[in-house]
PDB file of C-alpha atoms in Angstrom:
ATOM      1  CA  UNK M   1      46.444 161.413 161.568  1.00  0.00           C
ATOM      2  CA  UNK M   2      47.968 162.095 158.156  1.00  0.00           C
ATOM      3  CA  UNK M   3      49.164 158.808 156.689  1.00  0.00           C
ATOM      4  CA  UNK M   4      51.671 158.174 153.937  1.00  0.00           C
ATOM      5  CA  UNK M   5      51.781 154.538 152.933  1.00  0.00           C
ATOM      6  CA  UNK M   6      54.468 152.693 151.006  1.00  0.00           C
ATOM      7  CA  UNK M   7      55.056 149.023 150.412  1.00  0.00           C
ATOM      8  CA  UNK M   8      58.184 148.213 152.417  1.00  0.00           C
ATOM      9  CA  UNK M   9      59.453 145.719 149.836  1.00  0.00           C
ATOM     10  CA  UNK M  10      62.021 144.657 149.032  1.00  0.00           C
ATOM     11  CA  UNK M  11      61.191 145.301 145.406  1.00  0.00           C
ATOM     12  CA  UNK M  12      63.610 143.342 143.260  1.00  0.00           C
ATOM     13  CA  UNK M  13      64.113 144.201 139.573  1.00  0.00           C
ATOM     14  CA  UNK M  14      66.772 143.076 137.082  1.00  0.00           C
ATOM     15  CA  UNK M  15      69.302 145.536 135.765  1.00  0.00           C
ATOM     16  CA  UNK M  16      67.920 147.524 132.829  1.00  0.00           C
ATOM     17  CA  UNK M  17      64.274 147.059 133.836  1.00  0.00           C
ATOM     18  CA  UNK M  18      61.783 149.689 134.980  1.00  0.00           C
ATOM     19  CA  UNK M  19      61.275 149.952 138.729  1.00  0.00           C
ATOM     20  CA  UNK M  20      57.873 151.239 139.845  1.00  0.00           C
ATOM     21  CA  UNK M  21      57.480 152.614 143.358  1.00  0.00           C
ATOM     22  CA  UNK M  22      54.120 153.644 144.741  1.00  0.00           C
ATOM     23  CA  UNK M  23      52.890 155.834 147.567  1.00  0.00           C
ATOM     24  CA  UNK M  24      49.404 156.701 148.819  1.00  0.00           C
ATOM     25  CA  UNK M  25      48.462 159.486 151.193  1.00  0.00           C
ATOM     26  CA  UNK M  26      45.428 160.211 153.327  1.00  0.00           C
ATOM     27  CA  UNK M  27      45.311 164.027 153.486  1.00  0.00           C
ATOM     28  CA  UNK M  28      43.354 165.434 150.547  1.00  0.00           C
ATOM     29  CA  UNK M  29      44.811 168.859 151.331  1.00  0.00           C
ATOM     30  CA  UNK M  30      48.309 167.703 150.421  1.00  0.00           C
ATOM     31  CA  UNK M  31      49.975 170.045 147.982  1.00  0.00           C
ATOM     32  CA  UNK M  32      53.606 169.062 147.539  1.00  0.00           C
ATOM     33  CA  UNK M  33      55.104 165.654 146.934  1.00  0.00           C
ATOM     34  CA  UNK M  34      58.696 164.503 147.040  1.00  0.00           C
ATOM     35  CA  UNK M  35      60.762 161.402 146.471  1.00  0.00           C
ATOM     36  CA  UNK M  36      63.966 160.875 148.387  1.00  0.00           C
ATOM     37  CA  UNK M  37      66.581 158.154 147.959  1.00  0.00           C
ATOM     38  CA  UNK M  38      68.387 156.897 151.041  1.00  0.00           C
ATOM     39  CA  UNK M  39      71.359 154.577 150.918  1.00  0.00           C
ATOM     40  CA  UNK M  40      72.003 152.440 153.984  1.00  0.00           C
ATOM     41  CA  UNK M  41      73.594 154.498 156.730  1.00  0.00           C
ATOM     42  CA  UNK M  42      73.252 157.758 154.789  1.00  0.00           C
ATOM     43  CA  UNK M  43      70.838 160.673 154.834  1.00  0.00           C
ATOM     44  CA  UNK M  44      67.918 161.126 152.397  1.00  0.00           C
ATOM     45  CA  UNK M  45      68.737 162.693 149.032  1.00  0.00           C
ATOM     46  CA  UNK M  46      66.042 164.575 147.120  1.00  0.00           C
ATOM     47  CA  UNK M  47      65.538 163.124 143.651  1.00  0.00           C
ATOM     48  CA  UNK M  48      62.131 164.439 142.520  1.00  0.00           C
ATOM     49  CA  UNK M  49      59.486 166.952 143.477  1.00  0.00           C
ATOM     50  CA  UNK M  50      56.014 167.226 141.955  1.00  0.00           C
ATOM     51  CA  UNK M  51      53.254 169.700 142.692  1.00  0.00           C
ATOM     52  CA  UNK M  52      50.526 169.191 140.057  1.00  0.00           C
ATOM     53  CA  UNK M  53      48.705 166.258 138.528  1.00  0.00           C
ATOM     54  CA  UNK M  54      50.465 164.406 135.747  1.00  0.00           C
ATOM     55  CA  UNK M  55      53.975 163.277 134.993  1.00  0.00           C
ATOM     56  CA  UNK M  56      57.301 164.969 135.628  1.00  0.00           C
ATOM     57  CA  UNK M  57      60.442 163.548 134.062  1.00  0.00           C
ATOM     58  CA  UNK M  58      64.058 164.080 135.065  1.00  0.00           C
ATOM     59  CA  UNK M  59      66.570 161.845 133.352  1.00  0.00           C
ATOM     60  CA  UNK M  60      65.783 158.218 134.160  1.00  0.00           C
ATOM     61  CA  UNK M  61      63.229 159.245 136.799  1.00  0.00           C
ATOM     62  CA  UNK M  62      59.539 160.003 136.265  1.00  0.00           C
ATOM     63  CA  UNK M  63      57.211 161.089 139.054  1.00  0.00           C
ATOM     64  CA  UNK M  64      53.475 160.670 138.566  1.00  0.00           C
ATOM     65  CA  UNK M  65      50.820 162.394 140.662  1.00  0.00           C
ATOM     66  CA  UNK M  66      47.090 161.695 140.815  1.00  0.00           C
ATOM     67  CA  UNK M  67      45.457 163.866 143.474  1.00  0.00           C
ATOM     68  CA  UNK M  68      41.968 162.470 142.863  1.00  0.00           C
ATOM     69  CA  UNK M  69      43.191 158.959 143.700  1.00  0.00           C
ATOM     70  CA  UNK M  70      45.669 160.262 146.285  1.00  0.00           C
ATOM     71  CA  UNK M  71      48.706 158.483 145.001  1.00  0.00           C
ATOM     72  CA  UNK M  72      52.129 159.408 143.752  1.00  0.00           C
ATOM     73  CA  UNK M  73      54.550 157.082 142.032  1.00  0.00           C
ATOM     74  CA  UNK M  74      58.158 157.024 140.925  1.00  0.00           C
ATOM     75  CA  UNK M  75      59.378 155.185 137.854  1.00  0.00           C
ATOM     76  CA  UNK M  76      63.059 154.449 137.390  1.00  0.00           C
ATOM     77  CA  UNK M  77      63.960 153.478 133.826  1.00  0.00           C
ATOM     78  CA  UNK M  78      67.028 151.436 132.926  1.00  0.00           C
ATOM     79  CA  UNK M  79      67.544 150.513 136.592  1.00  0.00           C
ATOM     80  CA  UNK M  80      71.158 150.144 137.686  1.00  0.00           C
ATOM     81  CA  UNK M  81      72.624 148.310 140.706  1.00  0.00           C
ATOM     82  CA  UNK M  82      73.580 151.755 142.037  1.00  0.00           C
ATOM     83  CA  UNK M  83      69.843 152.528 142.289  1.00  0.00           C
ATOM     84  CA  UNK M  84      69.548 149.926 145.057  1.00  0.00           C
ATOM     85  CA  UNK M  85      68.418 151.945 148.070  1.00  0.00           C
ATOM     86  CA  UNK M  86      65.368 152.829 150.127  1.00  0.00           C
ATOM     87  CA  UNK M  87      63.017 155.280 148.427  1.00  0.00           C
ATOM     88  CA  UNK M  88      61.066 157.587 150.711  1.00  0.00           C
ATOM     89  CA  UNK M  89      57.853 159.323 149.694  1.00  0.00           C
ATOM     90  CA  UNK M  90      57.181 162.630 151.471  1.00  0.00           C
ATOM     91  CA  UNK M  91      54.068 164.786 151.404  1.00  0.00           C
ATOM     92  CA  UNK M  92      53.194 168.233 152.748  1.00  0.00           C
ATOM     93  CA  UNK M  93      49.940 170.136 153.042  1.00  0.00           C
ATOM     94  CA  UNK M  94      50.091 173.935 153.099  1.00  0.00           C
ATOM     95  CA  UNK M  95      52.238 173.657 156.172  1.00  0.00           C
ATOM     96  CA  UNK M  96      55.852 173.187 156.925  1.00  0.00           C
ATOM     97  CA  UNK M  97      56.445 169.573 157.862  1.00  0.00           C
ATOM     98  CA  UNK M  98      57.369 166.765 155.527  1.00  0.00           C
ATOM     99  CA  UNK M  99      55.300 163.689 156.325  1.00  0.00           C
ATOM    100  CA  UNK M 100      57.254 160.600 155.267  1.00  0.00           C
ATOM    101  CA  UNK M 101      56.298 157.060 154.489  1.00  0.00           C
ATOM    102  CA  UNK M 102      58.410 154.231 155.865  1.00  0.00           C
ATOM    103  CA  UNK M 103      60.113 153.771 152.529  1.00  0.00           C
ATOM    104  CA  UNK M 104      60.369 151.041 149.904  1.00  0.00           C
ATOM    105  CA  UNK M 105      63.562 149.041 149.630  1.00  0.00           C
ATOM    106  CA  UNK M 106      64.658 148.584 146.007  1.00  0.00           C
ATOM    107  CA  UNK M 107      67.160 145.945 144.941  1.00  0.00           C
ATOM    108  CA  UNK M 108      68.471 145.994 141.375  1.00  0.00           C
ATOM    109  CA  UNK M 109      70.141 142.705 140.508  1.00  0.00           C
ATOM    110  CA  UNK M 110      72.906 142.467 137.846  1.00  0.00           C
TER     111      UNK M 110
ATOM    112  CA  UNK N   1      78.557 175.267 146.970  1.00  0.00           C
ATOM    113  CA  UNK N   2      78.469 173.771 150.437  1.00  0.00           C
ATOM    114  CA  UNK N   3      75.441 171.702 151.250  1.00  0.00           C
ATOM    115  CA  UNK N   4      73.823 171.323 154.629  1.00  0.00           C
ATOM    116  CA  UNK N   5      76.409 170.590 157.275  1.00  0.00           C
ATOM    117  CA  UNK N   6      75.727 168.939 160.606  1.00  0.00           C
ATOM    118  CA  UNK N   7      77.940 168.337 163.576  1.00  0.00           C
ATOM    119  CA  UNK N   8      78.920 166.096 165.135  1.00  0.00           C
ATOM    120  CA  UNK N   9      78.447 163.108 162.827  1.00  0.00           C
ATOM    121  CA  UNK N  10      78.391 160.581 165.650  1.00  0.00           C
ATOM    122  CA  UNK N  11      77.767 160.931 169.349  1.00  0.00           C
ATOM    123  CA  UNK N  12      77.485 158.572 172.306  1.00  0.00           C
ATOM    124  CA  UNK N  13      75.747 159.826 175.435  1.00  0.00           C
ATOM    125  CA  UNK N  14      74.590 158.330 178.723  1.00  0.00           C
ATOM    126  CA  UNK N  15      70.965 158.275 179.846  1.00  0.00           C
ATOM    127  CA  UNK N  16      70.004 161.489 181.606  1.00  0.00           C
ATOM    128  CA  UNK N  17      72.618 163.609 179.858  1.00  0.00           C
ATOM    129  CA  UNK N  18      72.002 166.552 177.580  1.00  0.00           C
ATOM    130  CA  UNK N  19      73.026 166.848 173.928  1.00  0.00           C
ATOM    131  CA  UNK N  20      73.322 169.711 171.440  1.00  0.00           C
ATOM    132  CA  UNK N  21      73.315 169.079 167.713  1.00  0.00           C
ATOM    133  CA  UNK N  22      74.266 171.750 165.191  1.00  0.00           C
ATOM    134  CA  UNK N  23      73.267 172.510 161.621  1.00  0.00           C
ATOM    135  CA  UNK N  24      74.348 175.038 158.999  1.00  0.00           C
ATOM    136  CA  UNK N  25      71.921 175.436 156.085  1.00  0.00           C
ATOM    137  CA  UNK N  26      72.712 175.944 152.437  1.00  0.00           C
ATOM    138  CA  UNK N  27      73.773 179.523 151.759  1.00  0.00           C
ATOM    139  CA  UNK N  28      70.686 181.637 151.071  1.00  0.00           C
ATOM    140  CA  UNK N  29      68.290 179.209 152.741  1.00  0.00           C
ATOM    141  CA  UNK N  30      66.364 180.689 155.630  1.00  0.00           C
ATOM    142  CA  UNK N  31      64.455 177.644 156.827  1.00  0.00           C
ATOM    143  CA  UNK N  32      65.853 174.818 158.926  1.00  0.00           C
ATOM    144  CA  UNK N  33      63.895 171.767 160.002  1.00  0.00           C
ATOM    145  CA  UNK N  34      64.866 168.918 162.282  1.00  0.00           C
ATOM    146  CA  UNK N  35      63.832 165.292 161.894  1.00  0.00           C
ATOM    147  CA  UNK N  36      64.413 162.111 163.862  1.00  0.00           C
ATOM    148  CA  UNK N  37      64.820 158.820 162.033  1.00  0.00           C
ATOM    149  CA  UNK N  38      64.873 155.491 163.796  1.00  0.00           C
ATOM    150  CA  UNK N  39      65.889 152.308 162.018  1.00  0.00           C
ATOM    151  CA  UNK N  40      63.296 151.054 159.573  1.00  0.00           C
ATOM    152  CA  UNK N  41      61.140 154.183 159.731  1.00  0.00           C
ATOM    153  CA  UNK N  42      60.835 157.357 157.723  1.00  0.00           C
ATOM    154  CA  UNK N  43      62.058 160.611 159.277  1.00  0.00           C
ATOM    155  CA  UNK N  44      59.722 162.167 161.854  1.00  0.00           C
ATOM    156  CA  UNK N  45      59.326 165.930 162.013  1.00  0.00           C
ATOM    157  CA  UNK N  46      60.553 167.621 165.196  1.00  0.00           C
ATOM    158  CA  UNK N  47      60.812 171.387 164.519  1.00  0.00           C
ATOM    159  CA  UNK N  48      60.904 173.962 161.793  1.00  0.00           C
ATOM    160  CA  UNK N  49      62.470 177.393 162.110  1.00  0.00           C
ATOM    161  CA  UNK N  50      62.143 180.162 159.556  1.00  0.00           C
ATOM    162  CA  UNK N  51      63.659 183.608 159.922  1.00  0.00           C
ATOM    163  CA  UNK N  52      64.667 182.689 163.485  1.00  0.00           C
ATOM    164  CA  UNK N  53      61.115 181.939 164.569  1.00  0.00           C
ATOM    165  CA  UNK N  54      59.631 178.546 165.363  1.00  0.00           C
ATOM    166  CA  UNK N  55      57.042 177.808 162.687  1.00  0.00           C
ATOM    167  CA  UNK N  56      56.133 174.275 163.621  1.00  0.00           C
ATOM    168  CA  UNK N  57      56.631 171.552 166.156  1.00  0.00           C
ATOM    169  CA  UNK N  58      56.048 167.836 165.837  1.00  0.00           C
ATOM    170  CA  UNK N  59      54.808 165.398 168.437  1.00  0.00           C
ATOM    171  CA  UNK N  60      57.922 165.342 170.606  1.00  0.00           C
ATOM    172  CA  UNK N  61      58.233 165.964 174.361  1.00  0.00           C
ATOM    173  CA  UNK N  62      59.396 169.238 175.868  1.00  0.00           C
ATOM    174  CA  UNK N  63      62.813 167.699 176.424  1.00  0.00           C
ATOM    175  CA  UNK N  64      63.416 168.617 172.800  1.00  0.00           C
ATOM    176  CA  UNK N  65      64.083 172.258 171.995  1.00  0.00           C
ATOM    177  CA  UNK N  66      65.726 174.181 169.200  1.00  0.00           C
ATOM    178  CA  UNK N  67      66.686 177.619 168.071  1.00  0.00           C
ATOM    179  CA  UNK N  68      67.880 179.419 164.970  1.00  0.00           C
ATOM    180  CA  UNK N  69      70.575 182.039 164.962  1.00  0.00           C
ATOM    181  CA  UNK N  70      70.852 185.295 162.935  1.00  0.00           C
ATOM    182  CA  UNK N  71      73.084 183.516 160.393  1.00  0.00           C
ATOM    183  CA  UNK N  72      70.268 180.890 159.996  1.00  0.00           C
ATOM    184  CA  UNK N  73      72.270 178.081 161.563  1.00  0.00           C
ATOM    185  CA  UNK N  74      70.397 176.047 164.132  1.00  0.00           C
ATOM    186  CA  UNK N  75      70.807 173.959 167.251  1.00  0.00           C
ATOM    187  CA  UNK N  76      68.702 171.065 168.467  1.00  0.00           C
ATOM    188  CA  UNK N  77      68.875 170.379 172.185  1.00  0.00           C
ATOM    189  CA  UNK N  78      67.669 167.244 173.923  1.00  0.00           C
ATOM    190  CA  UNK N  79      67.586 167.067 177.717  1.00  0.00           C
ATOM    191  CA  UNK N  80      67.349 164.061 180.036  1.00  0.00           C
ATOM    192  CA  UNK N  81      68.262 161.604 177.300  1.00  0.00           C
ATOM    193  CA  UNK N  82      66.434 158.299 177.135  1.00  0.00           C
ATOM    194  CA  UNK N  83      67.527 155.101 175.417  1.00  0.00           C
ATOM    195  CA  UNK N  84      64.692 155.671 172.952  1.00  0.00           C
ATOM    196  CA  UNK N  85      66.282 158.905 171.777  1.00  0.00           C
ATOM    197  CA  UNK N  86      68.915 156.868 169.963  1.00  0.00           C
ATOM    198  CA  UNK N  87      68.391 157.716 166.308  1.00  0.00           C
ATOM    199  CA  UNK N  88      69.701 159.540 163.263  1.00  0.00           C
ATOM    200  CA  UNK N  89      68.958 163.244 163.637  1.00  0.00           C
ATOM    201  CA  UNK N  90      68.573 165.033 160.352  1.00  0.00           C
ATOM    202  CA  UNK N  91      68.632 168.710 159.548  1.00  0.00           C
ATOM    203  CA  UNK N  92      66.891 169.923 156.396  1.00  0.00           C
ATOM    204  CA  UNK N  93      67.425 173.271 154.712  1.00  0.00           C
ATOM    205  CA  UNK N  94      64.987 175.023 152.399  1.00  0.00           C
ATOM    206  CA  UNK N  95      64.540 178.426 150.813  1.00  0.00           C
ATOM    207  CA  UNK N  96      61.207 179.213 152.390  1.00  0.00           C
ATOM    208  CA  UNK N  97      58.928 177.876 155.065  1.00  0.00           C
ATOM    209  CA  UNK N  98      56.351 175.924 153.076  1.00  0.00           C
ATOM    210  CA  UNK N  99      55.982 173.749 150.008  1.00  0.00           C
ATOM    211  CA  UNK N 100      59.555 173.974 148.846  1.00  0.00           C
ATOM    212  CA  UNK N 101      62.241 171.395 148.320  1.00  0.00           C
ATOM    213  CA  UNK N 102      64.155 170.412 151.438  1.00  0.00           C
ATOM    214  CA  UNK N 103      67.749 169.219 151.380  1.00  0.00           C
ATOM    215  CA  UNK N 104      69.176 167.101 154.168  1.00  0.00           C
ATOM    216  CA  UNK N 105      72.528 167.165 155.842  1.00  0.00           C
ATOM    217  CA  UNK N 106      74.499 163.993 156.507  1.00  0.00           C
ATOM    218  CA  UNK N 107      72.863 163.594 159.901  1.00  0.00           C
ATOM    219  CA  UNK N 108      74.059 163.039 163.439  1.00  0.00           C
ATOM    220  CA  UNK N 109      73.950 159.470 164.684  1.00  0.00           C
ATOM    221  CA  UNK N 110      73.103 159.648 168.406  1.00  0.00           C
ATOM    222  CA  UNK N 111      73.504 156.583 170.575  1.00  0.00           C
ATOM    223  CA  UNK N 112      72.229 156.719 174.161  1.00  0.00           C
ATOM    224  CA  UNK N 113      73.634 154.047 176.468  1.00  0.00           C
TER     225      UNK N 113
END
């Protein structure tokens, strides 16, 4: 069974702070890693993809991947109340299916 | 550019009935995948179709079936509906079959009563 684990939260951070979201996965053959944001009642929205070890930055978002330790993280700088949502980590091996964690709920307080 | 479109957005069905959900991928995308998301959980993979062929199937009963049409749109069919089939059904579109970014439609909220 391929597991993707996330702390369910809620993770509460003040406005302007850095939010750090973490995800671990069990399948060492995993090759592609994604972060989705999902607002309540809406569908998941892709915000970051990462395929190789290291950091990938896109605006206020940074994804970090460490395949040896089997974890991937998402940093959100200058957090805004509009960032309050559930963040889903998704992982694939060489196959076709996205394997999702249960998501971490983030609350950014003004 | 139009994103992934799903229809209908909401649906209420009775136990034992059949339902068909529809999805149109992003223009140029040849892969469509279906996911089921129940409250408090991450989406669960149901099917993937690429170039009109089934490329993968998740751990769902045979009551679930799907197909992809020549224009790459797709249908998900569920027979003999159970209360437990109540969920958000998501369609994801991607350029190719593996290891590429997937973009979700707005989903179909199915309620079985």
